[in-house]
Short mmCIF file of C-alpha atoms and ligand atoms in Angstrom, two decimals:
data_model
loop_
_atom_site.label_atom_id
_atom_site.label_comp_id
_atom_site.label_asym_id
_atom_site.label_seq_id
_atom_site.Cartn_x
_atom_site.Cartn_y
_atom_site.Cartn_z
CA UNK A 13 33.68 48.98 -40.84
CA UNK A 14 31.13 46.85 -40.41
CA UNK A 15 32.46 43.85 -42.63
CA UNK A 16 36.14 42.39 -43.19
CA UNK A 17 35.95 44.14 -46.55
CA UNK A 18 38.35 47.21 -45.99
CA UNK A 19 40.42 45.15 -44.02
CA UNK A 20 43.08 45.15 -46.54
CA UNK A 21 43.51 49.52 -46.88
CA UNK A 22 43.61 49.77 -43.16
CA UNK A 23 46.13 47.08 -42.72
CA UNK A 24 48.54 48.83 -44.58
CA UNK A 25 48.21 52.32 -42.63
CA UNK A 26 48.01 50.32 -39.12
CA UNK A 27 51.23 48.50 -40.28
CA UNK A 28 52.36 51.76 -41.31
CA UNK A 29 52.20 53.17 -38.35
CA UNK A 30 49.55 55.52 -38.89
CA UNK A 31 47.36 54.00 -36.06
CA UNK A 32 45.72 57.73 -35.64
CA UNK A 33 44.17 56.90 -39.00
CA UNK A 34 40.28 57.16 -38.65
CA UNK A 35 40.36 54.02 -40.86
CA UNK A 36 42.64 52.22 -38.23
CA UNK A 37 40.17 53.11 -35.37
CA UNK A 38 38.09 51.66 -37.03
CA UNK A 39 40.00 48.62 -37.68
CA UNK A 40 40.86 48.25 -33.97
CA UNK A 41 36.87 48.57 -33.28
CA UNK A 42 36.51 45.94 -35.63
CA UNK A 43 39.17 43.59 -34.28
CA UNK A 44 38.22 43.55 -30.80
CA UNK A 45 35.16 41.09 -32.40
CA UNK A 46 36.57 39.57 -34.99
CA UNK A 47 39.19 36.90 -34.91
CA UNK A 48 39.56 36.72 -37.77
CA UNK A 49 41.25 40.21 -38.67
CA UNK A 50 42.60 40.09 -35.21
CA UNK A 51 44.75 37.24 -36.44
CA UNK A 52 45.71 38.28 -39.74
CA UNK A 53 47.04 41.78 -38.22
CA UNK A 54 48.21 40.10 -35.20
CA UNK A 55 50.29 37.82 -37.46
CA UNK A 56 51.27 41.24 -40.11
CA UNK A 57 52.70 42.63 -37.48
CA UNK A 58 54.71 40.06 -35.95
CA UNK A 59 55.94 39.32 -39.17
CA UNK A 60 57.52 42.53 -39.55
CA UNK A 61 58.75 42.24 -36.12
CA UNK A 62 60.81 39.22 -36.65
CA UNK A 63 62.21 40.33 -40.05
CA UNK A 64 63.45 43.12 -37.98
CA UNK A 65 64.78 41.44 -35.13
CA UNK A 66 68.56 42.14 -35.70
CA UNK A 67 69.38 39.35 -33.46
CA UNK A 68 67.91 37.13 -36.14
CA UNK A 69 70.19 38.67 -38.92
CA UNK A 70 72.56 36.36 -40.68
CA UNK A 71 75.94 37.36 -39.44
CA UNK A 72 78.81 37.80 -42.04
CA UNK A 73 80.35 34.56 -42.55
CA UNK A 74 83.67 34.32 -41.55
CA UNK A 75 85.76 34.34 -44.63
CA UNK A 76 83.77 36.82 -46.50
CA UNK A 77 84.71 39.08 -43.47
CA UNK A 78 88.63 37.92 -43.49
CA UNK A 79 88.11 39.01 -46.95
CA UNK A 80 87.11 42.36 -46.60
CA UNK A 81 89.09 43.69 -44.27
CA UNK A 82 92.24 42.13 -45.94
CA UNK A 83 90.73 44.18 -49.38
CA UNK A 84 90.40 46.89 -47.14
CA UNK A 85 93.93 47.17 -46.08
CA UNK A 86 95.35 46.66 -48.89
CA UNK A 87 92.98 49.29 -51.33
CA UNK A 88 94.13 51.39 -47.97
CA UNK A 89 97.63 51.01 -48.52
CA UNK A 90 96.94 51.84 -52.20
CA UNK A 91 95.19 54.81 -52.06
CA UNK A 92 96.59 56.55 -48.96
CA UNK A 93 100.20 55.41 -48.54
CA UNK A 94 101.66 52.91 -46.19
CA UNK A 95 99.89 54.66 -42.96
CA UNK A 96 98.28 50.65 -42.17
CA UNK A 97 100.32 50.57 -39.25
CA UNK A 98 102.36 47.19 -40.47
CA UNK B 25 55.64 50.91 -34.97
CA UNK B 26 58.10 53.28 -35.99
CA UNK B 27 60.71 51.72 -38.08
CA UNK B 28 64.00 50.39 -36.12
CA UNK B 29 67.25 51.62 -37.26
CA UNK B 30 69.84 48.69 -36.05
CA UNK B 31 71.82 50.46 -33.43
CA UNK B 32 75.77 50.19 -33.74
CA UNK B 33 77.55 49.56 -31.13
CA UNK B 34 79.61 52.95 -31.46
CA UNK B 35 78.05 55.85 -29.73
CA UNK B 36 77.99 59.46 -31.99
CA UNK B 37 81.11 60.91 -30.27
CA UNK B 38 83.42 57.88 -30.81
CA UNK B 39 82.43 57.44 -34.37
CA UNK B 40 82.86 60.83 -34.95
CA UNK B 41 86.58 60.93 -33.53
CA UNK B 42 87.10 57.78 -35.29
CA UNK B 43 86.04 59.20 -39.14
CA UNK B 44 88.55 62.23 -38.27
CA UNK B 45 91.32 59.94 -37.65
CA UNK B 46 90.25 58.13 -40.78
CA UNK B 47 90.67 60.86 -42.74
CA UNK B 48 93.65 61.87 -41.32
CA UNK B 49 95.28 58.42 -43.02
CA UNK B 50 94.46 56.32 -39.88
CA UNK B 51 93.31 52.51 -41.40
CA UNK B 52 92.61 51.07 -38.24
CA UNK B 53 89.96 53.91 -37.18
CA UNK B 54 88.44 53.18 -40.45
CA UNK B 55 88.75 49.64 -39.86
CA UNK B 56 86.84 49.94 -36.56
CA UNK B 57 83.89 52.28 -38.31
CA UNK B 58 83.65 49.13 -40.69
CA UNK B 59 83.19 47.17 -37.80
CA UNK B 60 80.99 48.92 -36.61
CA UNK B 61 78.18 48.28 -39.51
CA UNK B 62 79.29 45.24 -41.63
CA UNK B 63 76.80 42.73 -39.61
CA UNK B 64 74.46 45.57 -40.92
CA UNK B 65 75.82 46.29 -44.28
CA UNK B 66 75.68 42.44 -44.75
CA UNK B 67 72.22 42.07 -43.80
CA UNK B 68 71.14 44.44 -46.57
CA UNK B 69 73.21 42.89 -48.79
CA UNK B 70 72.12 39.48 -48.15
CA UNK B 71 68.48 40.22 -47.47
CA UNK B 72 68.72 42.20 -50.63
CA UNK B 73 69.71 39.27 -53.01
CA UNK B 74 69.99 35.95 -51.02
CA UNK B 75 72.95 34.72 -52.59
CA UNK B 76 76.10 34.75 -50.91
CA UNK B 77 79.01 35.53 -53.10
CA UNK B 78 76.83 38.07 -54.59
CA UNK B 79 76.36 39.86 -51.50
CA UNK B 80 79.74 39.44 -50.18
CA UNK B 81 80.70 41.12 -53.93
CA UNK B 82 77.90 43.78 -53.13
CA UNK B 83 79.40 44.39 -48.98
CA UNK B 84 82.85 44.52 -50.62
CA UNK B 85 82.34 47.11 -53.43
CA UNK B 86 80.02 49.03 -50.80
CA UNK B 87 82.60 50.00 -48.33
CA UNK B 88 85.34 50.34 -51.07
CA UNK B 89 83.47 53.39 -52.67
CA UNK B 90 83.21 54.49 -48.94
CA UNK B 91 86.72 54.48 -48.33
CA UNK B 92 87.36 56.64 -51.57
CA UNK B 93 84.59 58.77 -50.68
CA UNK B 94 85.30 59.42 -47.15
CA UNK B 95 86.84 62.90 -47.68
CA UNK B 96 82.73 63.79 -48.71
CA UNK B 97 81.46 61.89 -45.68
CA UNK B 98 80.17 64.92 -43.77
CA UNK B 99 78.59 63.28 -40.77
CA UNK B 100 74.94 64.59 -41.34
CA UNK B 101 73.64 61.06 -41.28
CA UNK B 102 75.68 58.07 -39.19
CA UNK B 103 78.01 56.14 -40.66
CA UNK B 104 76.68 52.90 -40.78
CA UNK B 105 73.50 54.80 -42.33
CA UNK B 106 75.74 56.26 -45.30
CA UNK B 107 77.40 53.18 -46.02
CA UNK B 108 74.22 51.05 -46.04
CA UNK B 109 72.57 53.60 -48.86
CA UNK B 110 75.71 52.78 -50.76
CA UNK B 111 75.48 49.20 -50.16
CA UNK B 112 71.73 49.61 -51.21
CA UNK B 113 72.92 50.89 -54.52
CA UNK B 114 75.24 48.16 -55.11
CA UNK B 115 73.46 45.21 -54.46
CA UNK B 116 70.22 47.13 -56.85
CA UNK B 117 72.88 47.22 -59.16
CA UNK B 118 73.90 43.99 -59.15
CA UNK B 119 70.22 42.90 -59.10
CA UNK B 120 69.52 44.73 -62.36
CA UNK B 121 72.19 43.08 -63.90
CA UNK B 122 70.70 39.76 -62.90
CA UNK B 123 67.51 40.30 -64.51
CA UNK B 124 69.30 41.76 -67.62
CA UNK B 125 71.54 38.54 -67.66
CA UNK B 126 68.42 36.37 -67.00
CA UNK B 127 66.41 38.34 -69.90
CA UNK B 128 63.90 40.45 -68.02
CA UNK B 129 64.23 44.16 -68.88
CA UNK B 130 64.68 46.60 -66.46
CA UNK B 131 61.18 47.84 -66.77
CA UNK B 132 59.61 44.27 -66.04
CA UNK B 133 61.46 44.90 -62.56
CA UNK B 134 59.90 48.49 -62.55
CA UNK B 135 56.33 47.37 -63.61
CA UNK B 136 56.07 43.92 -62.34
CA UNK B 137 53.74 43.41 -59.57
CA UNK B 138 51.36 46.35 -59.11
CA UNK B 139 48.76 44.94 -61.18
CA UNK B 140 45.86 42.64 -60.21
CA UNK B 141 44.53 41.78 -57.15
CA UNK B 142 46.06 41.59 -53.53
CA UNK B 143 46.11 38.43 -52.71
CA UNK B 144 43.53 38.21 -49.60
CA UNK B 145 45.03 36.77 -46.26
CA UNK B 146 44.29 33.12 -46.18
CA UNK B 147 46.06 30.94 -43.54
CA UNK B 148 44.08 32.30 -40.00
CA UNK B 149 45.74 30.71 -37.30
CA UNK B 150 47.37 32.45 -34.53
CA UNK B 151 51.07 31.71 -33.90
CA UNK B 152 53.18 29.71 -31.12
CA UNK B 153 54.15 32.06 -28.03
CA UNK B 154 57.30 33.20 -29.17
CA UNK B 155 58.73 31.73 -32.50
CA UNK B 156 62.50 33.10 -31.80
CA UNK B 157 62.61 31.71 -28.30
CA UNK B 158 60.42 27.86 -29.22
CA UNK B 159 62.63 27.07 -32.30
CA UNK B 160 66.15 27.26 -32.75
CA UNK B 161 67.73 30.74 -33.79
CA UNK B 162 69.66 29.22 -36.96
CA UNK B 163 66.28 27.52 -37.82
CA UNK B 164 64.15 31.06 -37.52
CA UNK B 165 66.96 32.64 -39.76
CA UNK B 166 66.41 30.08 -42.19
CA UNK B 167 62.59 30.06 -42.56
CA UNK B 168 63.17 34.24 -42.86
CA UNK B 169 65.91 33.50 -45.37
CA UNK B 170 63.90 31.22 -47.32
CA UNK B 171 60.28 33.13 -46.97
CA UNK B 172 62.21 36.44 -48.18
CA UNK B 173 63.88 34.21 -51.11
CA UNK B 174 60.32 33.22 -52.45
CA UNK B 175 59.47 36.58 -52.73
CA UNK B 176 60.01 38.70 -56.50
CA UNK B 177 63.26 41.00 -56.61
CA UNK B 178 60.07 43.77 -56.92
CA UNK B 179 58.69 42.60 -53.90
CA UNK B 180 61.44 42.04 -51.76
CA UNK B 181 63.54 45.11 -52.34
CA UNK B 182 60.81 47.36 -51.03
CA UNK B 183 60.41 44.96 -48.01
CA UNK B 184 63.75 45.29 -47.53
CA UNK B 185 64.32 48.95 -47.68
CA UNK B 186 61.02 50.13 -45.99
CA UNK B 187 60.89 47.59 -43.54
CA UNK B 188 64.26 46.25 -42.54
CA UNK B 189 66.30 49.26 -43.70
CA UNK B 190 63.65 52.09 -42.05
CA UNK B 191 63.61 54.22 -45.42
CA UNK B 192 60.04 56.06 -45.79
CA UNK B 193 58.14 55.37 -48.86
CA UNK B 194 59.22 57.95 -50.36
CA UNK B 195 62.87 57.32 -49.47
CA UNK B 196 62.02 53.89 -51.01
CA UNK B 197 60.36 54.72 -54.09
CA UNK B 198 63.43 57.17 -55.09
CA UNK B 199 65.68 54.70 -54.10
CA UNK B 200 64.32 52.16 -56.48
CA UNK B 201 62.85 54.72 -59.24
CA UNK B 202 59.28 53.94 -58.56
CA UNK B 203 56.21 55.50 -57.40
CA UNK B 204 55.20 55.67 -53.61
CA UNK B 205 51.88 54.05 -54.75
CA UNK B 206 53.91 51.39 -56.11
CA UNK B 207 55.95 51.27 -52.94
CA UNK B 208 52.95 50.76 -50.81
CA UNK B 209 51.09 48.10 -53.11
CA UNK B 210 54.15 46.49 -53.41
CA UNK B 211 54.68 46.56 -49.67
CA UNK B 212 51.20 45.45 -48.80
CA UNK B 213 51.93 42.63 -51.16
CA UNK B 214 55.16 41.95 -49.42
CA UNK B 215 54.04 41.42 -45.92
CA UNK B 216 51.04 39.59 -46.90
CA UNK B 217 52.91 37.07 -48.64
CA UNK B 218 55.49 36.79 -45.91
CA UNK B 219 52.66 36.62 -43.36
CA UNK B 220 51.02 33.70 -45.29
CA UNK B 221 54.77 31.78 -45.22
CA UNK B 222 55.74 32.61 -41.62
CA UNK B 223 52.57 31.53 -40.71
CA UNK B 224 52.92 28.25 -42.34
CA UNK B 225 56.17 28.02 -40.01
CA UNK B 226 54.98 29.73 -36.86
CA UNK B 227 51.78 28.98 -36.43
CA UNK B 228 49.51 26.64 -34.45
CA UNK B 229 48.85 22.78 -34.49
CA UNK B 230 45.37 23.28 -36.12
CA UNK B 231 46.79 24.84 -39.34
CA UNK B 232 43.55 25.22 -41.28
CA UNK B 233 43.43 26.77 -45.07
CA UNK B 234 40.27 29.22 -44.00
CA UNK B 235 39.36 31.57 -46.56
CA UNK B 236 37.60 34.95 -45.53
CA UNK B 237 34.59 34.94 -47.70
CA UNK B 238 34.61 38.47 -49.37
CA UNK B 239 32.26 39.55 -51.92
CA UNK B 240 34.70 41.22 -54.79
CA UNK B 241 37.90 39.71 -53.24
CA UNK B 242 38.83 36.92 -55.74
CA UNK B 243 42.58 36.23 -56.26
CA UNK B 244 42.69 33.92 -53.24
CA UNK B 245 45.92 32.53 -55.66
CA UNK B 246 48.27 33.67 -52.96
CA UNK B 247 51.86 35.32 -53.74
CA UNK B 248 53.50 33.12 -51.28
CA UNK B 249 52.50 29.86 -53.05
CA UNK B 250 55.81 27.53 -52.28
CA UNK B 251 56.55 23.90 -52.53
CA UNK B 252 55.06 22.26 -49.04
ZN1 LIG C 308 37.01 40.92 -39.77
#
């Protein structure tokens, strides 16, 4: 890869995973030269990264969790008999 | 990088003792399995459709068919794992029936997307050090929240399952009734466009519009076109 041109193909199999990929070789070759493809994996992958980060998950709001277990408990009690322990 | 399955914080034996007491009648085992996965069940569910009495409707019904269908819970896969393919369903389901109520057909969200051109990469700038440890943690959630909101229900829901969830494509594309070509274009499409708004939020002073000059790679009209 000579040019920027197949950038797109290999990004997907580097982000992929597939890093073996002759085609991602190649991309690595490629980036060590050019910035910018460096950058636009660089910034693929970290993109990924931080949609993955758990840490940056939404956590349950409170009252849709005091919900659920309350609906919980009670479908419990309904389908399994009064074993809730109350 | 090997997709990350978000670790619960029960280890195999304990969750394992704690389904048998479930199913043995015991509600507060099963109320600690629950636990155990509804910051993850709610993710999906959120991530999935961005709206939050939807996906509190979507968490709810998700752990409610678990509960009747505990007896079949056989323990190949985790717990949290099972529940989130059921909490995958639902909020697809509900989903659908938002495009039905909003007058796209169901094979508009099959089809739509996997035509045309990718739309090439076209904000080069490298990011700040570390965006989750410069900016506020509420504010990062928020930029993710909104970038993944600007995104199609196409488009996002094979983000979400390939890349936040861990499915393979091929886990993806049956769980949305698609191809695995379509799952990867699709995908490809996906992190492009969130690359292009993350970058608007992450990167570097000198933000620059730079173009890569490609013969035969029109469609610069990026996916991830928002109001600045
Ligand atoms: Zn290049």
């Amino acid at each position: 890869m000579s040019d920027c041109k197949d950038l797109l193909g290999a990004l997907a199999e580097y982000l992929d995973g597939n890093e073996q990929a002759e085609m991602c070789t190649e991309l690595r070759r490629h980036m060590a030269t050019c910035e910018k493809c460096r950058v636009v994996v660089d910034s693929s992958r970290r993109t990924i990264e931080l949609f993955r980060d758990e840490e940056l998950v939404a956590e349950v709001p409170v009252d849709a969790r005091d919900r659920l277990h309350l609906n919980l408990k009670n479908a419990w009690k309904l389908c399994r008999g009064e074993s809730t322990g109350t | 990088m090997s997709p990350r399955r978000p670790v619960a914080n029960l280890d195999r034996e304990t969750e394992t003792a704690l389904v048998e007491r479930a199913k043995a009648g015991d509600f507060d085992a099963f109320d600690q399995l629950v636990r155990s996965c509804e910051r993850r069940i709610w993710a999906i569910c959120w991530r999935l459709l961005g709206e939050k009495e939807e996906a509190e409707n979507a968490m709810q019904s998700a752990f409610l068919k678990a509960m009747e269908a505990l007896e079949s819970f056989r323990g190949e896969a985790g717990f949290c794992t099972w529940i989130g393919r059921i909490a995958t369903n639902e909020a697809l389901e509900i989903l659908r029936r938002r495009k039905r109520r909003e007058g796209i057909s169901l094979d508009a969200f099959a089809t739509e997307n996997d035509d045309g051109p990718i739309p090439h990469p076209e904000l080069l700038v490298d990011w700040r050090e570390d965006p989750s440890r410069s900016i506020e943690r509420a504010e990062v959630r928020r930029i993710l929240d909104t970038s993944l909101d600007a995104l199609s229900p196409g488009l996002r829901s094979v983000f979400v399952l390939r890349d936040m969830e861990g499915l393979s494509i091929s886990e993806t594309a049956e769980q949305l009734g698609i191809t695995e070509a379509n799952v990867k274009v699709r995908l490809l499409r996906a992190r492009l466009a969130l690359r292009e708004l993350l970058t608007r939020a992450f990167g570097g002073q000198q933000l620059v519009h730079t173009h890569l000059e490609h013969a035969g790679l029109g469609g610069l009209a990026s996916a991830a076109e928002v109001p600045s």
